[in-house]
Amino acid sequence: MGHIKDFITHNYRHFNAAALVDAAQAYTDHLDNGGKMLLAMAGAMSTAELGISLAEMIRQNKIHAVSCTGANLEEDIFNLVAHDHYVRVPHYRDLSREDEKKLLDSHLNRVTDTCIPEAEAIRRIENEVLEIWTDADRKGERLFPYEVMYRLLLSGKLEKSYQIDPKNSWMLAAAEKNIPIIVPGWEDSTLGNIYASHVISGEIKNVHTVRTGIEYMMMLAEWYKETSENTSIGFFQIGGGIAGDFTICVVPMLRQDMELDVPLWGYFCQISDSTTSFGSYSGAVPNEKITWEKLDVTTPSFIIESDATIVAPLVSAYVLGQ
């Protein structure tokens, strides 16, 4: 089999295909010049199994920090331990309301064409995570959501339950590298909801045992300040939403609100299937970010208007030289 990079370079010459090549080459150049890259990942890309390519990107130091939804944080681990119990529904577009109710009755939570099994995935993880939450609560510890998951993964307690090759888990790769993961709006996730239920029930005494929100911005600000002292930091965004919105704003916050002389993001690319517009953040072209002091006039900036489940693995393959 030939190199994916060679295939892409030879065939992807125009329009969104050419944008993919240009963005991937600029990503490579950014790293070759000593830069680092933050990945912002929206939606449910973990259930789309992007871990297959992202884990290797993390292991080979092509991704140095991640911002993601709470769903992506947990669903990679759900897939790690319950993959054999997932149910694929390729005809999901044809499902009736009654069909959806049957999935609910079978305790299958649908994400597009894939159903996450509640008992084998969600409830399996809940018991292990609850133990970490309550232990931290008793000790007066306070942990970010990703630190809880790192503690779980590195404990080895889940190893006997792995149902995929662990090399395809991006969360496991991130835990082993100990890279920071920013999870804005973690409360909007299955485990976030479960955490709230245990606080309400009184099993967890301190609601702030899990750190979120403003504390995440403070942590991100420290990471950005320290890292940008020695290197340029790029921003590779999959989809829209809070995973990208929250994190990219750290630069204008540091520059405008704290009046610190930190550099702007040194690279930007977004994979988006949102229609280009100036009213929808997800559909805004990169130039708009110049007015918000996130990007510079000279920042290499790209938008690839396509499906991230198709494009992201190709960009990863290109950057990895596969």
Tab-separated table of C-alpha atoms in Angstrom:
chain	number	residue	atom	x	y	z
A	1	MET	CA	0.000	0.000	0.000
A	2	GLY	CA	1.299	3.453	-0.895
A	3	HIS	CA	1.599	6.405	1.453
A	4	ILE	CA	-1.645	8.206	2.277
A	5	LYS	CA	0.289	11.479	2.238
A	6	ASP	CA	1.417	10.849	-1.330
A	7	PHE	CA	-2.117	9.962	-2.427
A	8	ILE	CA	-3.525	13.140	-0.872
A	9	THR	CA	-0.810	15.352	-2.344
A	10	HIS	CA	-1.316	13.890	-5.819
A	11	ASN	CA	-5.124	13.897	-5.897
A	12	TYR	CA	-6.282	16.708	-3.600
A	13	ARG	CA	-5.545	19.772	-5.747
A	14	HIS	CA	-8.555	22.063	-5.631
A	15	PHE	CA	-11.313	23.478	-3.436
A	16	ASN	CA	-11.755	21.841	0.004
A	17	ALA	CA	-9.366	19.065	-0.986
A	18	ALA	CA	-6.611	21.603	-1.644
A	19	ALA	CA	-7.426	23.373	1.635
A	20	LEU	CA	-6.867	20.053	3.414
A	21	VAL	CA	-3.400	19.668	1.890
A	22	ASP	CA	-2.457	23.275	2.602
A	23	ALA	CA	-3.641	23.034	6.212
A	24	ALA	CA	-1.869	19.725	6.803
A	25	GLN	CA	1.405	21.006	5.346
A	26	ALA	CA	1.203	24.197	7.406
A	27	TYR	CA	0.522	22.042	10.499
A	28	THR	CA	3.685	20.077	9.691
A	29	ASP	CA	5.687	23.266	9.129
A	30	HIS	CA	4.457	24.687	12.440
A	31	LEU	CA	5.712	21.625	14.309
A	32	ASP	CA	8.977	21.502	12.353
A	33	ASN	CA	9.630	25.095	13.423
A	34	GLY	CA	9.353	24.067	17.068
A	35	GLY	CA	5.687	24.947	17.536
A	36	LYS	CA	3.118	23.128	19.635
A	37	MET	CA	-0.494	22.342	18.800
A	38	LEU	CA	-3.721	22.468	20.770
A	39	LEU	CA	-6.577	20.342	19.437
A	40	ALA	CA	-10.133	21.595	20.019
A	41	MET	CA	-12.643	18.794	19.484
A	42	ALA	CA	-16.397	19.318	19.449
A	43	GLY	CA	-19.341	16.968	19.266
A	44	ALA	CA	-18.950	13.241	19.737
A	45	MET	CA	-15.784	12.539	17.797
A	46	SER	CA	-14.703	9.903	20.316
A	47	THR	CA	-17.723	7.803	19.405
A	48	ALA	CA	-16.712	8.312	15.767
A	49	GLU	CA	-13.480	6.555	16.890
A	50	LEU	CA	-11.114	9.364	15.937
A	51	GLY	CA	-8.920	7.940	18.668
A	52	ILE	CA	-7.524	5.584	16.035
A	53	SER	CA	-5.614	8.502	14.487
A	54	LEU	CA	-5.503	11.015	17.355
A	55	ALA	CA	-3.845	8.628	19.816
A	56	GLU	CA	-0.837	8.262	17.522
A	57	MET	CA	-0.740	12.031	16.999
A	58	ILE	CA	-0.499	12.454	20.771
A	59	ARG	CA	2.123	9.717	21.154
A	60	GLN	CA	4.300	11.288	18.449
A	61	ASN	CA	4.053	14.781	19.997
A	62	LYS	CA	1.913	16.217	17.210
A	63	ILE	CA	-0.755	17.297	19.741
A	64	HIS	CA	0.307	18.887	23.023
A	65	ALA	CA	-3.008	19.878	24.624
A	66	VAL	CA	-6.681	19.153	24.017
A	67	SER	CA	-9.884	21.097	24.510
A	68	CYS	CA	-12.971	18.950	24.163
A	69	THR	CA	-16.567	18.460	25.166
A	70	GLY	CA	-17.377	16.362	28.204
A	71	ALA	CA	-18.848	13.838	25.780
A	72	ASN	CA	-15.511	13.354	24.011
A	73	LEU	CA	-13.686	12.991	27.331
A	74	GLU	CA	-15.884	10.147	28.538
A	75	GLU	CA	-16.945	8.484	25.300
A	76	ASP	CA	-13.420	7.458	24.348
A	77	ILE	CA	-13.319	5.470	27.588
A	78	PHE	CA	-16.824	4.102	27.037
A	79	ASN	CA	-15.596	2.796	23.687
A	80	LEU	CA	-12.443	1.407	25.294
A	81	VAL	CA	-14.358	-0.853	27.688
A	82	ALA	CA	-17.668	-1.540	25.906
A	83	HIS	CA	-16.919	-1.582	22.180
A	84	ASP	CA	-18.225	-5.126	21.685
A	85	HIS	CA	-21.616	-4.061	23.019
A	86	TYR	CA	-22.041	-1.024	20.755
A	87	VAL	CA	-24.809	-1.310	18.166
A	88	ARG	CA	-24.429	0.331	14.765
A	89	VAL	CA	-27.561	1.583	13.020
A	90	PRO	CA	-26.516	2.381	9.433
A	91	HIS	CA	-30.134	3.165	8.462
A	92	TYR	CA	-30.491	5.770	11.241
A	93	ARG	CA	-31.993	8.323	8.853
A	94	ASP	CA	-35.007	6.063	8.389
A	95	LEU	CA	-35.775	5.506	12.076
A	96	SER	CA	-39.276	6.396	13.224
A	97	ARG	CA	-40.093	7.772	16.642
A	98	GLU	CA	-41.241	4.304	17.612
A	99	ASP	CA	-37.870	2.881	16.503
A	100	GLU	CA	-36.078	5.437	18.677
A	101	LYS	CA	-38.265	4.444	21.633
A	102	LYS	CA	-37.271	0.805	21.114
A	103	LEU	CA	-33.618	1.808	21.341
A	104	LEU	CA	-34.357	3.655	24.578
A	105	ASP	CA	-36.144	0.608	25.980
A	106	SER	CA	-33.061	-1.451	25.092
A	107	HIS	CA	-30.871	1.053	27.003
A	108	LEU	CA	-29.079	2.088	23.833
A	109	ASN	CA	-28.149	5.768	23.551
A	110	ARG	CA	-27.859	6.737	19.881
A	111	VAL	CA	-25.149	9.037	18.498
A	112	THR	CA	-25.901	9.308	14.767
A	113	ASP	CA	-25.335	5.738	13.515
A	114	THR	CA	-23.883	4.310	16.738
A	115	CYS	CA	-25.599	3.328	19.969
A	116	ILE	CA	-23.745	3.472	23.286
A	117	PRO	CA	-24.859	0.654	25.627
A	118	GLU	CA	-25.825	2.151	28.976
A	119	ALA	CA	-25.068	-0.782	31.275
A	120	GLU	CA	-21.782	-1.894	29.721
A	121	ALA	CA	-20.382	1.601	29.117
A	122	ILE	CA	-21.951	4.353	31.204
A	123	ARG	CA	-22.814	2.425	34.369
A	124	ARG	CA	-19.548	0.474	34.153
A	125	ILE	CA	-17.544	3.689	34.282
A	126	GLU	CA	-19.828	5.370	36.806
A	127	ASN	CA	-18.905	2.990	39.609
A	128	GLU	CA	-15.164	3.472	39.098
A	129	VAL	CA	-15.390	7.237	38.695
A	130	LEU	CA	-17.684	7.594	41.722
A	131	GLU	CA	-15.028	5.919	43.834
A	132	ILE	CA	-12.475	8.546	42.713
A	133	TRP	CA	-14.916	11.405	43.280
A	134	THR	CA	-15.889	10.299	46.782
A	135	ASP	CA	-12.293	9.536	47.767
A	136	ALA	CA	-11.190	12.994	46.635
A	137	ASP	CA	-14.198	14.517	48.400
A	138	ARG	CA	-13.273	12.859	51.714
A	139	LYS	CA	-9.662	14.012	51.397
A	140	GLY	CA	-10.580	17.556	50.445
A	141	GLU	CA	-8.935	17.171	47.041
A	142	ARG	CA	-10.155	19.090	44.022
A	143	LEU	CA	-9.630	17.644	40.551
A	144	PHE	CA	-10.326	18.718	36.990
A	145	PRO	CA	-12.482	16.246	35.005
A	146	TYR	CA	-9.501	15.067	32.956
A	147	GLU	CA	-7.470	14.447	36.124
A	148	VAL	CA	-10.235	12.149	37.367
A	149	MET	CA	-10.138	10.190	34.112
A	150	TYR	CA	-6.332	10.054	34.110
A	151	ARG	CA	-6.419	8.687	37.637
A	152	LEU	CA	-8.883	6.019	36.504
A	153	LEU	CA	-6.953	5.018	33.382
A	154	LEU	CA	-3.531	4.942	35.025
A	155	SER	CA	-4.809	2.891	37.977
A	156	GLY	CA	-5.063	-0.132	35.683
A	157	LYS	CA	-8.523	-1.001	37.018
A	158	LEU	CA	-10.053	-0.986	33.555
A	159	GLU	CA	-7.403	-3.032	31.763
A	160	LYS	CA	-9.253	-6.323	32.171
A	161	SER	CA	-12.264	-4.739	30.480
A	162	TYR	CA	-10.540	-3.362	27.362
A	163	GLN	CA	-12.430	-4.335	24.210
A	164	ILE	CA	-10.325	-2.424	21.686
A	165	ASP	CA	-6.605	-2.221	21.162
A	166	PRO	CA	-5.573	0.357	23.796
A	167	LYS	CA	-3.296	2.027	21.244
A	168	ASN	CA	-6.507	3.378	19.653
A	169	SER	CA	-7.645	5.237	22.773
A	170	TRP	CA	-6.679	8.902	22.581
A	171	MET	CA	-7.522	9.368	26.260
A	172	LEU	CA	-5.109	6.620	27.274
A	173	ALA	CA	-2.398	8.154	25.082
A	174	ALA	CA	-3.104	11.566	26.640
A	175	ALA	CA	-2.961	10.118	30.159
A	176	GLU	CA	0.383	8.463	29.475
A	177	LYS	CA	1.749	11.772	28.119
A	178	ASN	CA	-0.010	13.740	30.888
A	179	ILE	CA	-1.055	16.487	28.500
A	180	PRO	CA	-3.606	19.045	29.741
A	181	ILE	CA	-7.222	18.583	28.656
A	182	ILE	CA	-9.550	21.560	28.929
A	183	VAL	CA	-13.208	20.550	29.200
A	184	PRO	CA	-15.396	23.669	29.198
A	185	GLY	CA	-19.018	22.986	30.054
A	186	TRP	CA	-18.185	19.551	31.473
A	187	GLU	CA	-21.521	19.685	33.281
A	188	ASP	CA	-23.137	19.117	29.881
A	189	SER	CA	-22.091	15.476	29.719
A	190	THR	CA	-23.340	12.131	30.969
A	191	LEU	CA	-20.804	11.965	33.805
A	192	GLY	CA	-21.401	15.631	34.580
A	193	ASN	CA	-25.088	14.863	35.056
A	194	ILE	CA	-24.221	11.815	37.161
A	195	TYR	CA	-21.887	13.910	39.304
A	196	ALA	CA	-24.681	16.397	39.948
A	197	SER	CA	-26.976	13.554	41.012
A	198	HIS	CA	-24.456	12.329	43.584
A	199	VAL	CA	-24.020	15.846	44.959
A	200	ILE	CA	-27.792	16.192	45.257
A	201	SER	CA	-28.056	12.815	46.986
A	202	GLY	CA	-25.339	13.831	49.465
A	203	GLU	CA	-22.801	11.149	48.516
A	204	ILE	CA	-20.453	13.964	47.462
A	205	LYS	CA	-20.398	16.721	50.059
A	206	ASN	CA	-18.489	19.447	48.201
A	207	VAL	CA	-19.873	20.376	44.783
A	208	HIS	CA	-16.472	21.916	43.976
A	209	THR	CA	-14.597	18.609	44.313
A	210	VAL	CA	-14.585	18.578	40.505
A	211	ARG	CA	-13.138	21.831	39.170
A	212	THR	CA	-14.791	23.416	36.138
A	213	GLY	CA	-15.596	26.719	34.448
A	214	ILE	CA	-13.541	29.764	35.437
A	215	GLU	CA	-10.890	27.584	37.069
A	216	TYR	CA	-10.379	25.885	33.717
A	217	MET	CA	-9.738	29.265	32.065
A	218	MET	CA	-7.262	30.105	34.819
A	219	MET	CA	-5.458	26.796	34.289
A	220	LEU	CA	-5.433	27.304	30.520
A	221	ALA	CA	-4.065	30.832	30.956
A	222	GLU	CA	-1.137	29.539	33.006
A	223	TRP	CA	-0.410	26.811	30.461
A	224	TYR	CA	-0.548	29.273	27.570
A	225	LYS	CA	1.691	31.813	29.280
A	226	GLU	CA	4.326	29.256	30.214
A	227	THR	CA	4.269	27.394	26.901
A	228	SER	CA	4.229	30.458	24.650
A	229	GLU	CA	7.358	31.830	26.309
A	230	ASN	CA	9.396	29.305	24.353
A	231	THR	CA	7.281	28.315	21.366
A	232	SER	CA	4.416	29.272	19.103
A	233	ILE	CA	1.101	27.508	19.818
A	234	GLY	CA	-1.259	26.467	17.031
A	235	PHE	CA	-5.000	25.837	17.198
A	236	PHE	CA	-6.522	22.934	15.259
A	237	GLN	CA	-10.294	22.905	15.629
A	238	ILE	CA	-12.658	20.042	14.811
A	239	GLY	CA	-16.218	21.360	14.621
A	240	GLY	CA	-17.560	24.398	16.464
A	241	GLY	CA	-19.116	25.004	19.830
A	242	ILE	CA	-17.678	25.528	23.275
A	243	ALA	CA	-14.591	23.336	22.839
A	244	GLY	CA	-13.265	25.897	20.367
A	245	ASP	CA	-15.002	29.083	21.534
A	246	PHE	CA	-13.870	28.861	25.153
A	247	THR	CA	-10.275	27.928	24.540
A	248	ILE	CA	-9.336	30.270	21.703
A	249	CYS	CA	-10.436	33.227	23.870
A	250	VAL	CA	-7.556	32.731	26.312
A	251	VAL	CA	-5.325	34.869	24.095
A	252	PRO	CA	-7.456	38.056	23.991
A	253	MET	CA	-8.189	37.561	27.693
A	254	LEU	CA	-4.474	37.569	28.510
A	255	ARG	CA	-3.672	40.414	26.107
A	256	GLN	CA	-6.649	42.714	26.638
A	257	ASP	CA	-7.975	41.989	30.123
A	258	MET	CA	-4.666	41.222	31.839
A	259	GLU	CA	-2.550	43.383	29.503
A	260	LEU	CA	0.130	40.714	29.161
A	261	ASP	CA	2.405	40.545	26.157
A	262	VAL	CA	1.684	37.004	25.013
A	263	PRO	CA	1.802	35.986	21.341
A	264	LEU	CA	-1.305	35.326	19.283
A	265	TRP	CA	-2.111	31.796	18.133
A	266	GLY	CA	0.550	30.854	15.599
A	267	TYR	CA	-1.571	28.601	13.355
A	268	PHE	CA	-5.279	28.070	12.907
A	269	CYS	CA	-7.365	25.482	11.107
A	270	GLN	CA	-10.997	24.523	11.508
A	271	ILE	CA	-12.757	21.535	9.996
A	272	SER	CA	-16.386	22.597	9.735
A	273	ASP	CA	-19.529	21.567	7.904
A	274	SER	CA	-21.231	24.777	9.007
A	275	THR	CA	-22.220	27.162	6.220
A	276	THR	CA	-19.789	30.074	6.048
A	277	SER	CA	-21.321	33.121	7.729
A	278	PHE	CA	-20.513	35.969	10.074
A	279	GLY	CA	-23.425	35.340	12.428
A	280	SER	CA	-22.542	31.796	13.408
A	281	TYR	CA	-19.203	31.416	15.177
A	282	SER	CA	-18.838	27.904	13.792
A	283	GLY	CA	-19.302	29.240	10.276
A	284	ALA	CA	-17.186	32.396	10.569
A	285	VAL	CA	-14.081	32.507	8.388
A	286	PRO	CA	-10.737	32.800	10.234
A	287	ASN	CA	-10.247	36.466	9.268
A	288	GLU	CA	-13.006	37.468	11.692
A	289	LYS	CA	-10.799	36.250	14.545
A	290	ILE	CA	-8.276	38.982	13.706
A	291	THR	CA	-10.749	41.600	14.963
A	292	TRP	CA	-10.950	39.755	18.302
A	293	GLU	CA	-7.140	39.638	18.629
A	294	LYS	CA	-6.983	35.865	18.445
A	295	LEU	CA	-5.098	35.596	15.148
A	296	ASP	CA	-2.634	37.896	13.411
A	297	VAL	CA	-2.663	39.093	9.815
A	298	THR	CA	0.284	36.760	9.189
A	299	THR	CA	-1.130	33.693	10.988
A	300	PRO	CA	-1.432	30.672	8.644
A	301	SER	CA	-5.216	30.140	8.707
A	302	PHE	CA	-7.416	27.561	7.033
A	303	ILE	CA	-10.987	26.322	7.006
A	304	ILE	CA	-11.850	22.937	5.514
A	305	GLU	CA	-15.570	22.741	4.846
A	306	SER	CA	-16.233	19.029	5.125
A	307	ASP	CA	-17.073	16.190	7.488
A	308	ALA	CA	-14.539	15.889	10.316
A	309	THR	CA	-14.942	12.102	10.465
A	310	ILE	CA	-13.513	11.988	6.937
A	311	VAL	CA	-11.068	14.891	7.042
A	312	ALA	CA	-9.440	14.601	10.482
A	313	PRO	CA	-7.942	11.121	9.905
A	314	LEU	CA	-6.530	12.297	6.567
A	315	VAL	CA	-4.883	15.349	8.131
A	316	SER	CA	-3.464	13.118	10.866
A	317	ALA	CA	-2.116	10.669	8.298
A	318	TYR	CA	-0.462	13.516	6.407
A	319	VAL	CA	1.145	15.012	9.510
A	320	LEU	CA	2.306	11.563	10.641
A	321	GLY	CA	3.781	10.890	7.205
A	322	GLN	CA	1.741	7.722	6.779
